[in-house]
XYZ file of C-alpha atoms in Angstrom:
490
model
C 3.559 -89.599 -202.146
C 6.098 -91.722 -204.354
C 9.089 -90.400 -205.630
C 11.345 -91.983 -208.191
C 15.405 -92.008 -207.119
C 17.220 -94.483 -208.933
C 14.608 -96.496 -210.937
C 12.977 -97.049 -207.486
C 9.090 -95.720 -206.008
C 8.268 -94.800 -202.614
C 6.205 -96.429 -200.216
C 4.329 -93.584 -198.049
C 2.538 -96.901 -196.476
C 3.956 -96.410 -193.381
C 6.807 -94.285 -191.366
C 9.451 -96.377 -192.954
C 9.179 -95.236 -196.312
C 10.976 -98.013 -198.107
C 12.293 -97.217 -201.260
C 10.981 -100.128 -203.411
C 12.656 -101.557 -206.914
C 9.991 -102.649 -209.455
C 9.022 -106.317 -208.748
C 10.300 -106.250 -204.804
C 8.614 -105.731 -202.179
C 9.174 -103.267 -198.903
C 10.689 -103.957 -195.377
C 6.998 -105.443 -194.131
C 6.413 -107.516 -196.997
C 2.726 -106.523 -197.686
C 3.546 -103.848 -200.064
C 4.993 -104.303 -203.393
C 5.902 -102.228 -206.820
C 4.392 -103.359 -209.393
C 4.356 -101.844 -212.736
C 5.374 -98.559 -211.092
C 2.769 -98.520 -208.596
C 2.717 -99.476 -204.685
C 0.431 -101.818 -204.463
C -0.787 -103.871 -201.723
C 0.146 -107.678 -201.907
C -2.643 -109.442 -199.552
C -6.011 -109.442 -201.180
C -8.882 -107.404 -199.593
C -11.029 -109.346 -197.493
C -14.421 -109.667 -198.242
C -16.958 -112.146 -195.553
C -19.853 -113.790 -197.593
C -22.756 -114.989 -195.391
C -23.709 -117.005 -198.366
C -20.307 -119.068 -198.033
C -20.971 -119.881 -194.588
C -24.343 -121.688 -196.060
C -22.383 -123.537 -198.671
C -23.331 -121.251 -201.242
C -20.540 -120.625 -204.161
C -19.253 -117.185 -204.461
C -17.398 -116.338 -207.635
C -13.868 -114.602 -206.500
C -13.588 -111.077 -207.653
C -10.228 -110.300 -209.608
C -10.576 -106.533 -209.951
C -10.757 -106.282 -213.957
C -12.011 -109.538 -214.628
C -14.628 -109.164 -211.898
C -18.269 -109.170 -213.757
C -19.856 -106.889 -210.994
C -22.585 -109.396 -209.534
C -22.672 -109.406 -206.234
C -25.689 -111.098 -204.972
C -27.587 -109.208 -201.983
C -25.401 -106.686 -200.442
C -26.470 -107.168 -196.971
C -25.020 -110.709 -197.625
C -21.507 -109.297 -197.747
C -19.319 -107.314 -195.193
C -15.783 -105.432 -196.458
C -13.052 -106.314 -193.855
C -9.707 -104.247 -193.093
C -7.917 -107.024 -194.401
C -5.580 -106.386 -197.246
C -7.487 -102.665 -197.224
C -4.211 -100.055 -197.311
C -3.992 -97.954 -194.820
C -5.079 -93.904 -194.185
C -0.879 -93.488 -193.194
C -0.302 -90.634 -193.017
C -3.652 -90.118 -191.743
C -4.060 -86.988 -194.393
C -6.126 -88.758 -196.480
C -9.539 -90.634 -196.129
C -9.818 -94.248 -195.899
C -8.814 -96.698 -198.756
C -12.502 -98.389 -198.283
C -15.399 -96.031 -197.282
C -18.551 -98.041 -198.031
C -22.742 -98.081 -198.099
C -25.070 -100.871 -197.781
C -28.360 -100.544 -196.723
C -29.504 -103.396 -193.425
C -32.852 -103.783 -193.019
C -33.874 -100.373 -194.505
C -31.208 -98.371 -192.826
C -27.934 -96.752 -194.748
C -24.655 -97.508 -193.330
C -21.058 -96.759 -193.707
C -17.944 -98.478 -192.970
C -14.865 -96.670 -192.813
C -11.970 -99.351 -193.642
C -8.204 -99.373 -192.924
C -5.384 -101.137 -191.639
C -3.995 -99.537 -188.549
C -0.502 -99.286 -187.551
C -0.615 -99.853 -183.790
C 2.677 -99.025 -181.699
C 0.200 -99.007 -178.563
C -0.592 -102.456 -178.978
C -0.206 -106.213 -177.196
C -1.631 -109.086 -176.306
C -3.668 -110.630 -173.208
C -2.688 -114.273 -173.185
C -4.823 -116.536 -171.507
C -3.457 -120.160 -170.557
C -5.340 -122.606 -169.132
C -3.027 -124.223 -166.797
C -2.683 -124.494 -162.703
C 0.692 -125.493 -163.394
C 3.403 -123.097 -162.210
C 4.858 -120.997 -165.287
C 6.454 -118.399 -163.546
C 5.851 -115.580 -160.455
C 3.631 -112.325 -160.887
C 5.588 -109.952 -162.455
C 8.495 -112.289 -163.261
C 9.862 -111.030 -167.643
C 8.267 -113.384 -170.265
C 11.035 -113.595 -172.990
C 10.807 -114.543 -176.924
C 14.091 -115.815 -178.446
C 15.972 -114.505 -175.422
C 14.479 -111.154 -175.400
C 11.912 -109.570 -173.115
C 8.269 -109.012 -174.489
C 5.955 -108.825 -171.875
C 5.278 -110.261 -168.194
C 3.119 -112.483 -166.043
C 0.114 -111.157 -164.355
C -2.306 -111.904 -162.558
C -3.852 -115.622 -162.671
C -7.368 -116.510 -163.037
C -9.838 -119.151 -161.770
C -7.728 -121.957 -163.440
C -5.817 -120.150 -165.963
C -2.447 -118.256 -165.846
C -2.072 -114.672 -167.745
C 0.154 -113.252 -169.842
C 0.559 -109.946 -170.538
C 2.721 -109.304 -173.981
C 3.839 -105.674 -175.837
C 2.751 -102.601 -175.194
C 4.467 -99.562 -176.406
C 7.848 -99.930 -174.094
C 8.700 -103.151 -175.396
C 8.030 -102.487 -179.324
C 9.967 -98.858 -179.201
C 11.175 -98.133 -175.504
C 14.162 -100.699 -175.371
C 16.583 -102.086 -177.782
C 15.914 -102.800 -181.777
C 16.513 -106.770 -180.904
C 13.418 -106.437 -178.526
C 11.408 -104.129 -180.477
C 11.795 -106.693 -183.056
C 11.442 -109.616 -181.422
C 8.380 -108.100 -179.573
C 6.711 -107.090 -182.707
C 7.566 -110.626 -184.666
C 5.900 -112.746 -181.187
C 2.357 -110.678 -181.250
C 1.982 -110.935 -185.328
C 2.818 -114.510 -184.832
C 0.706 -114.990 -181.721
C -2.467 -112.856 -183.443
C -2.035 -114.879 -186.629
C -3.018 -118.042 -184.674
C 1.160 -118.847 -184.875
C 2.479 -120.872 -182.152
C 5.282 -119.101 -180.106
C 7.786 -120.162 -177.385
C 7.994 -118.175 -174.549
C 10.379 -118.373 -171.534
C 9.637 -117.239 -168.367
C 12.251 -115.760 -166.261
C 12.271 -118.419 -162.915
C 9.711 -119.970 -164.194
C 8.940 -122.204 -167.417
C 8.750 -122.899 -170.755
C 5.786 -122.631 -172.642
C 4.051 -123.063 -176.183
C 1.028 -120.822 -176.751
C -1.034 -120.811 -179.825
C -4.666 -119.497 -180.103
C -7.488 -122.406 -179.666
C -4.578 -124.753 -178.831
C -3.948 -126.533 -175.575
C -0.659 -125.306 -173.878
C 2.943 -127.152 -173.672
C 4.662 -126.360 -170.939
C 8.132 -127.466 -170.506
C 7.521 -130.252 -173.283
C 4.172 -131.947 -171.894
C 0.847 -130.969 -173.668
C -1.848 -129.524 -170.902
C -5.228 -131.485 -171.304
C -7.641 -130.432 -168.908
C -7.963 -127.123 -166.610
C -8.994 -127.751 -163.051
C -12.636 -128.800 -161.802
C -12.106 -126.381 -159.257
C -9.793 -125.623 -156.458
C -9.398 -128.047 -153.691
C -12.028 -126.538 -151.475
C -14.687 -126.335 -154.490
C -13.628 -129.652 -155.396
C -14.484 -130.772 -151.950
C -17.826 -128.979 -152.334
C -18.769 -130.270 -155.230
C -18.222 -134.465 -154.674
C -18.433 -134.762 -150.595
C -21.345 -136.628 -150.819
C -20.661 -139.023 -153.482
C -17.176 -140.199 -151.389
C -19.049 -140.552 -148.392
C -19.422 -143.759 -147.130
C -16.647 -144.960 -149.604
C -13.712 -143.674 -147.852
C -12.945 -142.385 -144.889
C -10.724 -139.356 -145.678
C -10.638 -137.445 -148.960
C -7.242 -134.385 -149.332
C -7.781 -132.024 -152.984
C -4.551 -131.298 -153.484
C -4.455 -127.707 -155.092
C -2.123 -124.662 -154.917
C -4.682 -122.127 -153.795
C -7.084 -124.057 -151.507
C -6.246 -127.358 -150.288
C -9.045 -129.328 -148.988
C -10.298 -131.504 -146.237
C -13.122 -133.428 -146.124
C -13.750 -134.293 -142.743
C -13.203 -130.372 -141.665
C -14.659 -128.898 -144.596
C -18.081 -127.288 -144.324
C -19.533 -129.658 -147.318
C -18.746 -132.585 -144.863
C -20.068 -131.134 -141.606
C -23.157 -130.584 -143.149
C -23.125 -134.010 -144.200
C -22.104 -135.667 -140.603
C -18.551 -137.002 -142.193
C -16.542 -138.426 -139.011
C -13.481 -136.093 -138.225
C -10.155 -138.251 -138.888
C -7.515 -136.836 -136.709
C -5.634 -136.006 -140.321
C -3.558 -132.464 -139.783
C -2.233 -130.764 -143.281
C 1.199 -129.057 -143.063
C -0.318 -125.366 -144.529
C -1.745 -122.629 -143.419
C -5.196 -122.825 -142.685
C -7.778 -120.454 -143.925
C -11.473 -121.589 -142.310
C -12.295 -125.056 -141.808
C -10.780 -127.886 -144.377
C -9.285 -125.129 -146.161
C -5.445 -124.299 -146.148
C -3.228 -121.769 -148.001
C 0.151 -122.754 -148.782
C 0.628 -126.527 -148.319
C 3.765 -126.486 -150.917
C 5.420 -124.136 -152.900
C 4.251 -123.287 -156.532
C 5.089 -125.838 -159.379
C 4.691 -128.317 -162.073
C 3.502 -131.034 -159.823
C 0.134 -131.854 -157.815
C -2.277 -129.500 -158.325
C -0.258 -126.622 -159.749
C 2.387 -127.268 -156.458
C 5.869 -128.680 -156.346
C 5.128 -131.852 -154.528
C 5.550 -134.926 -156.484
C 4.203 -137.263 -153.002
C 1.316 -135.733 -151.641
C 2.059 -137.158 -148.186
C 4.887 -134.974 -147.455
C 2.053 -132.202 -146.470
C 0.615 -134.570 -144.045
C 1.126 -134.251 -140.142
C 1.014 -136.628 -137.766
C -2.259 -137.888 -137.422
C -3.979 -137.657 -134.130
C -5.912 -140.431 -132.268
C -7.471 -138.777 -130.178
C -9.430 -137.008 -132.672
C -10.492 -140.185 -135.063
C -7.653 -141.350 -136.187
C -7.426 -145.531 -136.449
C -5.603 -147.928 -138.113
C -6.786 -149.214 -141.056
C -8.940 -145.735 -141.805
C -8.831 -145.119 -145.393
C -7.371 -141.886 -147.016
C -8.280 -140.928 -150.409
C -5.307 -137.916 -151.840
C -6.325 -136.252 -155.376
C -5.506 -133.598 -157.460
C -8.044 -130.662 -158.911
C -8.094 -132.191 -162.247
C -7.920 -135.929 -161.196
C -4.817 -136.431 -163.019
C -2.986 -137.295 -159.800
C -4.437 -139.774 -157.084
C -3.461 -142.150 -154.730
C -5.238 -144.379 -152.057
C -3.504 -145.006 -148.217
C -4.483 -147.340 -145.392
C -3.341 -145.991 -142.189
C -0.828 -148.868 -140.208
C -0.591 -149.596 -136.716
C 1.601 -146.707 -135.859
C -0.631 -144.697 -137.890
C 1.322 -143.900 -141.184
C -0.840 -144.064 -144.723
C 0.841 -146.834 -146.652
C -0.387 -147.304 -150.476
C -2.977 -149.389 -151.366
C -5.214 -150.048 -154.594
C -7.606 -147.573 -155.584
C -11.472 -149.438 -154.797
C -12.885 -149.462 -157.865
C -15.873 -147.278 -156.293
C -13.584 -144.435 -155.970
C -11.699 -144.671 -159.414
C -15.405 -143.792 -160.614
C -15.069 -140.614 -158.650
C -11.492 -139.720 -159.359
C -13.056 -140.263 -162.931
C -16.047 -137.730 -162.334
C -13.519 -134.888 -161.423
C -11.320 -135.495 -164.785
C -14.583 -135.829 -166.724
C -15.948 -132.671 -165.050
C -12.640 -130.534 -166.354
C -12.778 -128.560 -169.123
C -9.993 -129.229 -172.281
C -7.076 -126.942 -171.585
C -6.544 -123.953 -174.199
C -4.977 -120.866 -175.193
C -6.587 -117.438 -175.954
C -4.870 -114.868 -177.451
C -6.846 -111.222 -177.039
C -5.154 -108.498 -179.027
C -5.566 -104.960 -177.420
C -5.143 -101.382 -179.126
C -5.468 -98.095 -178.771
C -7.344 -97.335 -182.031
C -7.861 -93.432 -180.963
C -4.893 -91.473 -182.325
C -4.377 -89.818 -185.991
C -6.144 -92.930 -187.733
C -9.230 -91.983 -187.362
C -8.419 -88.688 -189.571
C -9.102 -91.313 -192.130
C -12.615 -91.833 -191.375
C -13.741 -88.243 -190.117
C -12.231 -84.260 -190.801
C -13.024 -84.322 -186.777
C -11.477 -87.124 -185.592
C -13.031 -86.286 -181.712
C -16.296 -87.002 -182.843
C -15.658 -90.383 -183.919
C -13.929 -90.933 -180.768
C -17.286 -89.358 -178.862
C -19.314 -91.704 -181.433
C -18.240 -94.865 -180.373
C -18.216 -94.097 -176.984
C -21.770 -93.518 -177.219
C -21.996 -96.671 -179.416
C -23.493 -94.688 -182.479
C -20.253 -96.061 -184.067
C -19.404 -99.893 -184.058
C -15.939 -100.834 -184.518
C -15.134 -104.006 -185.508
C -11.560 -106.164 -186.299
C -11.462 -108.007 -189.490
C -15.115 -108.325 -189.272
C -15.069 -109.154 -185.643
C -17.102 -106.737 -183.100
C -14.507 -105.413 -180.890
C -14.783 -104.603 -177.191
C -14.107 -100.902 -176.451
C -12.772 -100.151 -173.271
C -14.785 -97.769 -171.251
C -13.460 -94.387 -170.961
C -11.151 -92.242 -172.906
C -10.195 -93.038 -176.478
C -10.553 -95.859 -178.484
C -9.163 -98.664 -177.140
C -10.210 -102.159 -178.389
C -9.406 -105.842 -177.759
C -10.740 -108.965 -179.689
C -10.179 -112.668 -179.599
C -7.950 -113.644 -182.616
C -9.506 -116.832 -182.827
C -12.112 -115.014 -184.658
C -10.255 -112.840 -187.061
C -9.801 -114.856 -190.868
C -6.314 -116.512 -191.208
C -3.071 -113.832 -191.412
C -5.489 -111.180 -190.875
C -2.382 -109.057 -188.713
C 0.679 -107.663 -190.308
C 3.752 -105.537 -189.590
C 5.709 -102.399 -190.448
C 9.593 -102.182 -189.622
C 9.382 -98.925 -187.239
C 8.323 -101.915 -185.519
C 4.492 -102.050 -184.751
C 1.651 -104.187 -185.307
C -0.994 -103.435 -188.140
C -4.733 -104.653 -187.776
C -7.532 -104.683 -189.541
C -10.491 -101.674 -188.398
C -13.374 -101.171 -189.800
C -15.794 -98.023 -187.918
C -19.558 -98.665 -189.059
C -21.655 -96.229 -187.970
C -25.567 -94.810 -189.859
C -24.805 -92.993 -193.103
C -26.258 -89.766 -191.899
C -24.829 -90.111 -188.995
C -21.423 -90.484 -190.410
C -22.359 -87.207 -192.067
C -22.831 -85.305 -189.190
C -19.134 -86.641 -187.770
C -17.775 -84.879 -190.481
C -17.150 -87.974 -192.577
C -15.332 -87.712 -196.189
C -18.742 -88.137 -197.733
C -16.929 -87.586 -201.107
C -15.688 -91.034 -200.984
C -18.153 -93.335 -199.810
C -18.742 -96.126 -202.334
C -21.153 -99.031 -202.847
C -19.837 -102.357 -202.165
C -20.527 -103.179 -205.774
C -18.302 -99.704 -206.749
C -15.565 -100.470 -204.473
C -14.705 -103.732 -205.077
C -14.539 -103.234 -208.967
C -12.371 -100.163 -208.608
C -10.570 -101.244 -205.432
C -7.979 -98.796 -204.186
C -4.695 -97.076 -204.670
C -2.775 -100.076 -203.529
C -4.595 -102.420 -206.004
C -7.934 -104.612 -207.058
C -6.994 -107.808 -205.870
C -10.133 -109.392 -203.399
C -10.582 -112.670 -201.539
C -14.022 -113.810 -200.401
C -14.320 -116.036 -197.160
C -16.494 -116.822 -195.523
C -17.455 -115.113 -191.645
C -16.479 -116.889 -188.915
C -19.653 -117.273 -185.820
C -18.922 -113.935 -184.354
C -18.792 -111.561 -187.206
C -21.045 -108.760 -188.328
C -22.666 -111.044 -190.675
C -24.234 -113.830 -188.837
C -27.404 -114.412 -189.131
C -28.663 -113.583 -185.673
C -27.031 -110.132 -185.674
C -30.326 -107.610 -185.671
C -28.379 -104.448 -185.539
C -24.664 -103.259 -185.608
């Protein structure tokens, strides 16, 4: 509800309740008074599969809007620039039919305001940014940690509830301004206590401490072994994959038993694991493959003669993504001095770069989408909860299908890549609002208690748009909406 006090209106938008002069906007910046009326400033979102095809699409503009709207089916009401259901007392802004294929459906739309809410980063590095568990920091402050690392990549984890609210407003803040940013496609700098410096933005490759990331490893050192054993055989004598997981041997490994390679006498400085493979050989870093080793013969023993080793045997050292290589000659008193790389092994050094896949970023935002908001789309908000866990309900993210977390609630994540541009907003208290959208079989929706009072056609709801204004964009959907053309069923 607005109240006047001083020539000003209220903004019931969110907890804050900004007291707004006519022509300024609120503490967030997505609401505004205009003419004596809240209204929202980002247009709703509307995806147009005909867009996609190159069609043309005339813009609606609320009054000025002639109603035609092609095939309904063709079109798909987003979240974005919706309003929001806060405080949850009242149904959605956006509550609208289409019939797919013969069959009625609704879609419940609103913005959520998320306080349980972060992001899963995803960088695909094997360089060294920082221990598990060591504080990931934004401008100084703390917004999330490092967890645990993947085949190849390194994870972030970023928000959450005790770093918007649980410490100090400068975190809170800072928190809530690096996941808008980060969801937005935005690129952020993030520190990591111990550890380093690094760039992250969605469908980007990753700069960490000032060099760009190209390529994430082929494999680890023992896969890498696995995977090119035979096509260095006969071209070299010994062949070390430097990597800081599994660093591997040729001449012990199982791929080059099986393949008769001649043991070497080489011994690695490491623990070893099973044959050719050894934990350990340096200390976690920015150098060869993800270690802290800048000359990879430092985690070479002394070779032994009576197991193979010669002079003039050849020793071939690389790294997982081929980035780093060098070639040795053993000496009289068996120590590898350089040599030039044979041009028949720069073609293999080659295959492993070529074989790596471009380094990027992905940026997953999470939410729990099961509290009071979904008294916007149902009088029984349980049931919606009970609906989508049965998948009777789909729930979707600016148009995106969202992956529900088994078990209680609703809790969602989806790949921001996906989401149209600025699709993610704010409110001061601080938290993160999203798009949501709940689509779900009209009579269905019924049955969940749904406010079928307000469900509107597309057509309808566009022309009248909501309480917080008219205003529409139409883009088109991106390749994993609702509305591509190989979805069958939502």
């Amino acid at each position: 509800m607005n109240q006047r006090q001083d020539g000003k209106i209220r903004c019931d938008a969110c907890p804050v309740m900004c007291y707004i002069a006519e022509g300024n906007s609120g503490a967030c910046d997505r609401y505004a008074n205009h003419g004596g009326q809240i209204v929202r400033l980002d247009p709703l979102t509307i995806l147009d599969r005909r867009l996609a095809a190159g069609d043309s699409v005339k813009p609606f503009l609320g009054a000025n809007w002639d109603g035609g709207l092609g095939q309904e089916d063709e079109v798909f009401v987003t979240a974005i620039g919706a309003g929001t259901t806060y405080p949850d007392y009242k149904p959605a802004p956006f509550i609208v039919s289409r019939e797919i294929e013969g069959v009625d459906f609704v879609t419940v739309v609103t913005e959520a305001i998320f306080s349980y809410c972060g992001v899963k980063v995803k960088i695909d590095t094997d360089r060294h940014l920082g221990k598990e568990g060591a504080v990931v920091r934004s401008s100084g402050e703390a917004v999330g940690l490092v967890i645990t690392s993947e085949y190849g990549s390194q994870m972030l984890s970023l928000g959450g509830v005790d770093h918007l609210t649980g410490g100090s407003k400068g975190e809170g803040r800072e928190t809530c301004d690096a996941l808008m940013r980060l969801c937005n496609k935005e690129a952020v700098e993030l520190s990591i206590d111990g550890g380093a410096t690094v760039i992250v933005q969605a469908g980007q490759p990753p700069i960490v401490d000032g060099v760009r990331e190209e390529r994430m490893r082929v494999g680890c050192g023992s896969a890498t072994i696995g995977m090119f054993a035979s096509q260095w055989q006969g071209l070299v004598d010994e062949v070390v994959v430097v990597d800081d997981h599994i660093t591997g041997v040729v001449s012990e490994h199982q791929a080059g038993k099986v393949i008769d390679w001649q043991e070497t006498g080489i011994r690695i400085k490491g623990r070893r694991s099973t044959p050719g493979r050894y934990f350990q050989v340096a200390e976690p870093g920015l150098g060869w493959g993800g270690t802290d080793i800048e000359d990879p013969l430092t985690i070479l023993g002394d070779w032994n003669a009576a197991k193979g080793a010669r002079p003039g045997l050849t020793l071939l050292m690389v790294s997982t993504t081929g980035e780093q290589f060098g070639y040795y000659c053993l000496d009289d008193d068996l120590v590898p001095q350089p040599a030039p790389l044979p041009e028949t092994l720069q073609a293999t050094v080659d295959l492993i770069t070529e074989n790596c896949e471009p380094a990027l970023c992905t940026v997953l935002f999470m939410g729990g989408a099961g509290g009071s908001l979904r008294a916007g789309a149902t009088r029984n908000p349980v049931k919606l909860t009970r609906s989508v866990q049965k998948k009777h309900t789909a729930v979707s993210c600016g148009g995106v299908p969202a992956y529900v977390w088994p078990g209680g609630g609703i809790t969602i994540m989806v790949d921001v890549l996906n989401l149209p541009d600025n699709a993610f907003g704010y409110v001061p208290t601080p938290a993160i609002v999203a798009p949501l959208e709940f689509t779900v079989r009209r009579e269905d929706y019924h049955d969940l208690g749904g406010y079928d009072d307000a469900v509107r056609s597309i057509t309808k709801a566009i022309e009248d748009g909501s309480e917080y204004g008219v205003n529409s964009r139409v883009v088109g959907p991106g390749p994993n909406t609702f509305l591509t053309r190989d979805d069958k069923e939502i």
